[in-house]
Amino acid sequence: MITINGKTLTLSAPKTIGAYLDENNYRRTYIAVEKNGEILPKSKYDTTYLNDGDKIEIVSFVGGG
């Protein structure tokens, strides 16, 4: 089980953060991902796997004024 933005999920198969983002229609240009309290560089999204017990926060950037 992993937690993403406060929601607990169970993954049926190993999955990278990049695959999760793509499946859930996140636009990588406008987000930041924190894994277990540390910001994950965008260059590692496709090589970093979600593991049991991970806590993920996905933050979208919003512009305006």
GROMACS .gro file of N, CA, C and O in nm:
model
  260
    1MET      N    1   0.084  -0.118   0.000
    1MET     CA    2   0.000   0.000   0.000
    1MET      C    3   0.088   0.124   0.000
    1MET      O    4   0.192   0.128   0.064
    2ILE      N    5   0.045   0.222  -0.075
    2ILE     CA    6   0.113   0.350  -0.080
    2ILE      C    7   0.011   0.460  -0.053
    2ILE      O    8  -0.109   0.437  -0.064
    3THR      N    9   0.060   0.577  -0.019
    3THR     CA   10  -0.028   0.692   0.002
    3THR      C   11   0.010   0.800  -0.098
    3THR      O   12   0.126   0.840  -0.105
    4ILE      N   13  -0.088   0.843  -0.176
    4ILE     CA   14  -0.066   0.951  -0.273
    4ILE      C   15  -0.165   1.062  -0.242
    4ILE      O   16  -0.287   1.040  -0.244
    5ASN      N   17  -0.111   1.178  -0.209
    5ASN     CA   18  -0.192   1.295  -0.172
    5ASN      C   19  -0.297   1.260  -0.066
    5ASN      O   20  -0.412   1.299  -0.075
    6GLY      N   21  -0.256   1.181   0.033
    6GLY     CA   22  -0.343   1.146   0.145
    6GLY      C   23  -0.437   1.030   0.120
    6GLY      O   24  -0.507   0.987   0.211
    7LYS      N   25  -0.437   0.974   0.000
    7LYS     CA   26  -0.526   0.863  -0.035
    7LYS      C   27  -0.445   0.734  -0.040
    7LYS      O   28  -0.342   0.727  -0.109
    8THR      N   29  -0.490   0.631   0.031
    8THR     CA   30  -0.420   0.504   0.034
    8THR      C   31  -0.459   0.420  -0.087
    8THR      O   32  -0.578   0.405  -0.117
    9LEU      N   33  -0.358   0.368  -0.157
    9LEU     CA   34  -0.380   0.287  -0.276
    9LEU      C   35  -0.303   0.156  -0.265
    9LEU      O   36  -0.198   0.151  -0.203
   10THR      N   37  -0.356   0.054  -0.330
   10THR     CA   38  -0.285  -0.073  -0.343
   10THR      C   39  -0.254  -0.093  -0.490
   10THR      O   40  -0.344  -0.086  -0.574
   11LEU      N   41  -0.128  -0.115  -0.521
   11LEU     CA   42  -0.088  -0.138  -0.659
   11LEU      C   43  -0.086  -0.288  -0.687
   11LEU      O   44  -0.038  -0.366  -0.606
   12SER      N   45  -0.138  -0.326  -0.804
   12SER     CA   46  -0.143  -0.467  -0.839
   12SER      C   47  -0.012  -0.517  -0.901
   12SER      O   48   0.013  -0.636  -0.906
   13ALA      N   49   0.069  -0.423  -0.950
   13ALA     CA   50   0.197  -0.459  -1.012
   13ALA      C   51   0.296  -0.345  -0.989
   13ALA      O   52   0.255  -0.232  -0.963
   14PRO      N   53   0.425  -0.375  -0.998
   14PRO     CA   54   0.525  -0.268  -0.982
   14PRO      C   55   0.500  -0.158  -1.085
   14PRO      O   56   0.465  -0.185  -1.200
   15LYS      N   57   0.517  -0.034  -1.040
   15LYS     CA   58   0.489   0.080  -1.127
   15LYS      C   59   0.584   0.194  -1.094
   15LYS      O   60   0.614   0.219  -0.979
   16THR      N   61   0.630   0.262  -1.199
   16THR     CA   62   0.714   0.380  -1.176
   16THR      C   63   0.624   0.500  -1.147
   16THR      O   64   0.505   0.501  -1.180
   17ILE      N   65   0.684   0.602  -1.090
   17ILE     CA   66   0.610   0.726  -1.068
   17ILE      C   67   0.566   0.783  -1.202
   17ILE      O   68   0.453   0.830  -1.216
   18GLY      N   69   0.652   0.776  -1.302
   18GLY     CA   70   0.617   0.826  -1.435
   18GLY      C   71   0.495   0.756  -1.492
   18GLY      O   72   0.406   0.819  -1.548
   19ALA      N   73   0.487   0.624  -1.478
   19ALA     CA   74   0.371   0.548  -1.527
   19ALA      C   75   0.245   0.590  -1.453
   19ALA      O   76   0.139   0.608  -1.513
   20TYR      N   77   0.256   0.608  -1.320
   20TYR     CA   78   0.140   0.652  -1.242
   20TYR      C   79   0.092   0.790  -1.290
   20TYR      O   80  -0.027   0.812  -1.308
   21LEU      N   81   0.186   0.881  -1.311
   21LEU     CA   82   0.151   1.016  -1.355
   21LEU      C   83   0.081   1.012  -1.491
   21LEU      O   84  -0.022   1.078  -1.511
   22ASP      N   85   0.134   0.932  -1.583
   22ASP     CA   86   0.075   0.922  -1.717
   22ASP      C   87  -0.065   0.861  -1.711
   22ASP      O   88  -0.157   0.910  -1.776
   23GLU      N   89  -0.082   0.756  -1.633
   23GLU     CA   90  -0.212   0.690  -1.622
   23GLU      C   91  -0.319   0.780  -1.561
   23GLU      O   92  -0.437   0.762  -1.585
   24ASN      N   93  -0.274   0.877  -1.481
   24ASN     CA   94  -0.368   0.965  -1.413
   24ASN      C   95  -0.371   1.106  -1.473
   24ASN      O   96  -0.419   1.200  -1.411
   25ASN      N   97  -0.319   1.115  -1.596
   25ASN     CA   98  -0.326   1.238  -1.676
   25ASN      C   99  -0.264   1.362  -1.613
   25ASN      O  100  -0.314   1.472  -1.630
   26TYR      N  101  -0.155   1.341  -1.540
   26TYR     CA  102  -0.080   1.456  -1.488
   26TYR      C  103   0.009   1.511  -1.599
   26TYR      O  104   0.071   1.435  -1.671
   27ARG      N  105   0.014   1.643  -1.610
   27ARG     CA  106   0.106   1.707  -1.705
   27ARG      C  107   0.236   1.733  -1.630
   27ARG      O  108   0.241   1.819  -1.542
   28ARG      N  109   0.338   1.662  -1.665
   28ARG     CA  110   0.465   1.667  -1.591
   28ARG      C  111   0.526   1.806  -1.586
   28ARG      O  112   0.599   1.837  -1.493
   29THR      N  113   0.498   1.887  -1.683
   29THR     CA  114   0.553   2.022  -1.687
   29THR      C  115   0.506   2.106  -1.569
   29THR      O  116   0.578   2.193  -1.522
   30TYR      N  117   0.387   2.080  -1.521
   30TYR     CA  118   0.323   2.165  -1.421
   30TYR      C  119   0.310   2.102  -1.284
   30TYR      O  120   0.225   2.143  -1.205
   31ILE      N  121   0.393   2.002  -1.252
   31ILE     CA  122   0.384   1.938  -1.122
   31ILE      C  123   0.521   1.922  -1.058
   31ILE      O  124   0.625   1.931  -1.124
   32ALA      N  125   0.517   1.897  -0.928
   32ALA     CA  126   0.635   1.855  -0.853
   32ALA      C  127   0.593   1.732  -0.774
   32ALA      O  128   0.479   1.722  -0.728
   33VAL      N  129   0.685   1.637  -0.759
   33VAL     CA  130   0.655   1.514  -0.685
   33VAL      C  131   0.750   1.504  -0.567
   33VAL      O  132   0.871   1.520  -0.580
   34GLU      N  133   0.691   1.478  -0.451
   34GLU     CA  134   0.768   1.454  -0.330
   34GLU      C  135   0.748   1.308  -0.291
   34GLU      O  136   0.635   1.260  -0.284
   35LYS      N  137   0.858   1.237  -0.271
   35LYS     CA  138   0.852   1.096  -0.229
   35LYS      C  139   0.915   1.084  -0.092
   35LYS      O  140   1.034   1.114  -0.075
   36ASN      N  141   0.837   1.043   0.003
   36ASN     CA  142   0.884   1.023   0.141
   36ASN      C  143   0.959   1.145   0.195
   36ASN      O  144   1.064   1.135   0.257
   37GLY      N  145   0.903   1.263   0.166
   37GLY     CA  146   0.955   1.386   0.222
   37GLY      C  147   1.065   1.454   0.142
   37GLY      O  148   1.116   1.557   0.183
   38GLU      N  149   1.103   1.397   0.028
   38GLU     CA  150   1.208   1.456  -0.054
   38GLU      C  151   1.157   1.482  -0.195
   38GLU      O  152   1.091   1.396  -0.254
   39ILE      N  153   1.190   1.599  -0.249
   39ILE     CA  154   1.151   1.633  -0.386
   39ILE      C  155   1.224   1.539  -0.483
   39ILE      O  156   1.345   1.520  -0.472
   40LEU      N  157   1.150   1.483  -0.575
   40LEU     CA  158   1.207   1.391  -0.674
   40LEU      C  159   1.233   1.468  -0.803
   40LEU      O  160   1.141   1.530  -0.858
   41PRO      N  161   1.356   1.465  -0.854
   41PRO     CA  162   1.383   1.533  -0.981
   41PRO      C  163   1.300   1.471  -1.094
   41PRO      O  164   1.281   1.350  -1.099
   42LYS      N  165   1.254   1.555  -1.186
   42LYS     CA  166   1.173   1.507  -1.299
   42LYS      C  167   1.246   1.399  -1.378
   42LYS      O  168   1.184   1.308  -1.432
   43SER      N  169   1.377   1.408  -1.383
   43SER     CA  170   1.457   1.312  -1.459
   43SER      C  171   1.449   1.170  -1.401
   43SER      O  172   1.487   1.074  -1.467
   44LYS      N  173   1.399   1.157  -1.279
   44LYS     CA  174   1.391   1.025  -1.214
   44LYS      C  175   1.250   0.967  -1.210
   44LYS      O  176   1.231   0.857  -1.160
   45TYR      N  177   1.151   1.038  -1.264
   45TYR     CA  178   1.013   0.989  -1.260
   45TYR      C  179   0.999   0.851  -1.325
   45TYR      O  180   0.926   0.766  -1.276
   46ASP      N  181   1.067   0.829  -1.438
   46ASP     CA  182   1.051   0.705  -1.512
   46ASP      C  183   1.138   0.590  -1.463
   46ASP      O  184   1.125   0.478  -1.511
   47THR      N  185   1.225   0.617  -1.367
   47THR     CA  186   1.313   0.511  -1.315
   47THR      C  187   1.292   0.485  -1.166
   47THR      O  188   1.354   0.396  -1.111
   48THR      N  189   1.204   0.563  -1.103
   48THR     CA  190   1.178   0.548  -0.960
   48THR      C  191   1.047   0.472  -0.941
   48THR      O  192   0.941   0.517  -0.987
   49TYR      N  193   1.056   0.357  -0.875
   49TYR     CA  194   0.937   0.275  -0.854
   49TYR      C  195   0.865   0.312  -0.725
   49TYR      O  196   0.928   0.354  -0.628
   50LEU      N  197   0.734   0.296  -0.729
   50LEU     CA  198   0.653   0.311  -0.609
   50LEU      C  199   0.667   0.183  -0.528
   50LEU      O  200   0.653   0.073  -0.581
   51ASN      N  201   0.697   0.198  -0.399
   51ASN     CA  202   0.720   0.084  -0.312
   51ASN      C  203   0.622   0.085  -0.196
   51ASN      O  204   0.573   0.191  -0.155
   52ASP      N  205   0.596  -0.032  -0.142
   52ASP     CA  206   0.506  -0.044  -0.029
   52ASP      C  207   0.549   0.050   0.082
   52ASP      O  208   0.667   0.056   0.118
   53GLY      N  209   0.455   0.127   0.133
   53GLY     CA  210   0.482   0.220   0.242
   53GLY      C  211   0.521   0.360   0.198
   53GLY      O  212   0.534   0.449   0.282
   54ASP      N  213   0.541   0.382   0.068
   54ASP     CA  214   0.578   0.516   0.019
   54ASP      C  215   0.466   0.617   0.045
   54ASP      O  216   0.348   0.583   0.037
   55LYS      N  217   0.508   0.740   0.072
   55LYS     CA  218   0.416   0.852   0.083
   55LYS      C  219   0.453   0.951  -0.026
   55LYS      O  220   0.564   1.004  -0.028
   56ILE      N  221   0.360   0.972  -0.118
   56ILE     CA  222   0.383   1.057  -0.234
   56ILE      C  223   0.291   1.178  -0.227
   56ILE      O  224   0.172   1.165  -0.197
   57GLU      N  225   0.346   1.294  -0.256
   57GLU     CA  226   0.266   1.416  -0.270
   57GLU      C  227   0.292   1.469  -0.410
   57GLU      O  228   0.407   1.483  -0.452
   58ILE      N  229   0.184   1.496  -0.482
   58ILE     CA  230   0.194   1.553  -0.616
   58ILE      C  231   0.131   1.690  -0.610
   58ILE      O  232   0.014   1.704  -0.575
   59VAL      N  233   0.212   1.791  -0.640
   59VAL     CA  234   0.167   1.930  -0.631
   59VAL      C  235   0.161   1.990  -0.770
   59VAL      O  236   0.259   1.982  -0.844
   60SER      N  237   0.048   2.049  -0.805
   60SER     CA  238   0.033   2.117  -0.934
   60SER      C  239   0.059   2.265  -0.916
   60SER      O  240   0.017   2.324  -0.817
   61PHE      N  241   0.126   2.324  -1.015
   61PHE     CA  242   0.151   2.467  -1.014
   61PHE      C  243   0.033   2.537  -1.080
   61PHE      O  244  -0.014   2.497  -1.185
   62VAL      N  245  -0.013   2.642  -1.016
   62VAL     CA  246  -0.125   2.720  -1.068
   62VAL      C  247  -0.082   2.865  -1.079
   62VAL      O  248  -0.028   2.922  -0.984
   63GLY      N  249  -0.102   2.924  -1.195
   63GLY     CA  250  -0.067   3.063  -1.215
   63GLY      C  251  -0.190   3.151  -1.202
   63GLY      O  252  -0.302   3.105  -1.201
   64GLY      N  253  -0.167   3.275  -1.188
   64GLY     CA  254  -0.279   3.368  -1.180
   64GLY      C  255  -0.241   3.489  -1.097
   64GLY      O  256  -0.131   3.501  -1.046
   65GLY      N  257  -0.334   3.573  -1.079
   65GLY     CA  258  -0.300   3.690  -1.000
   65GLY      C  259  -0.421   3.765  -0.951
   65GLY      O  260  -0.531   3.733  -0.950
   0.00000   0.00000   0.00000
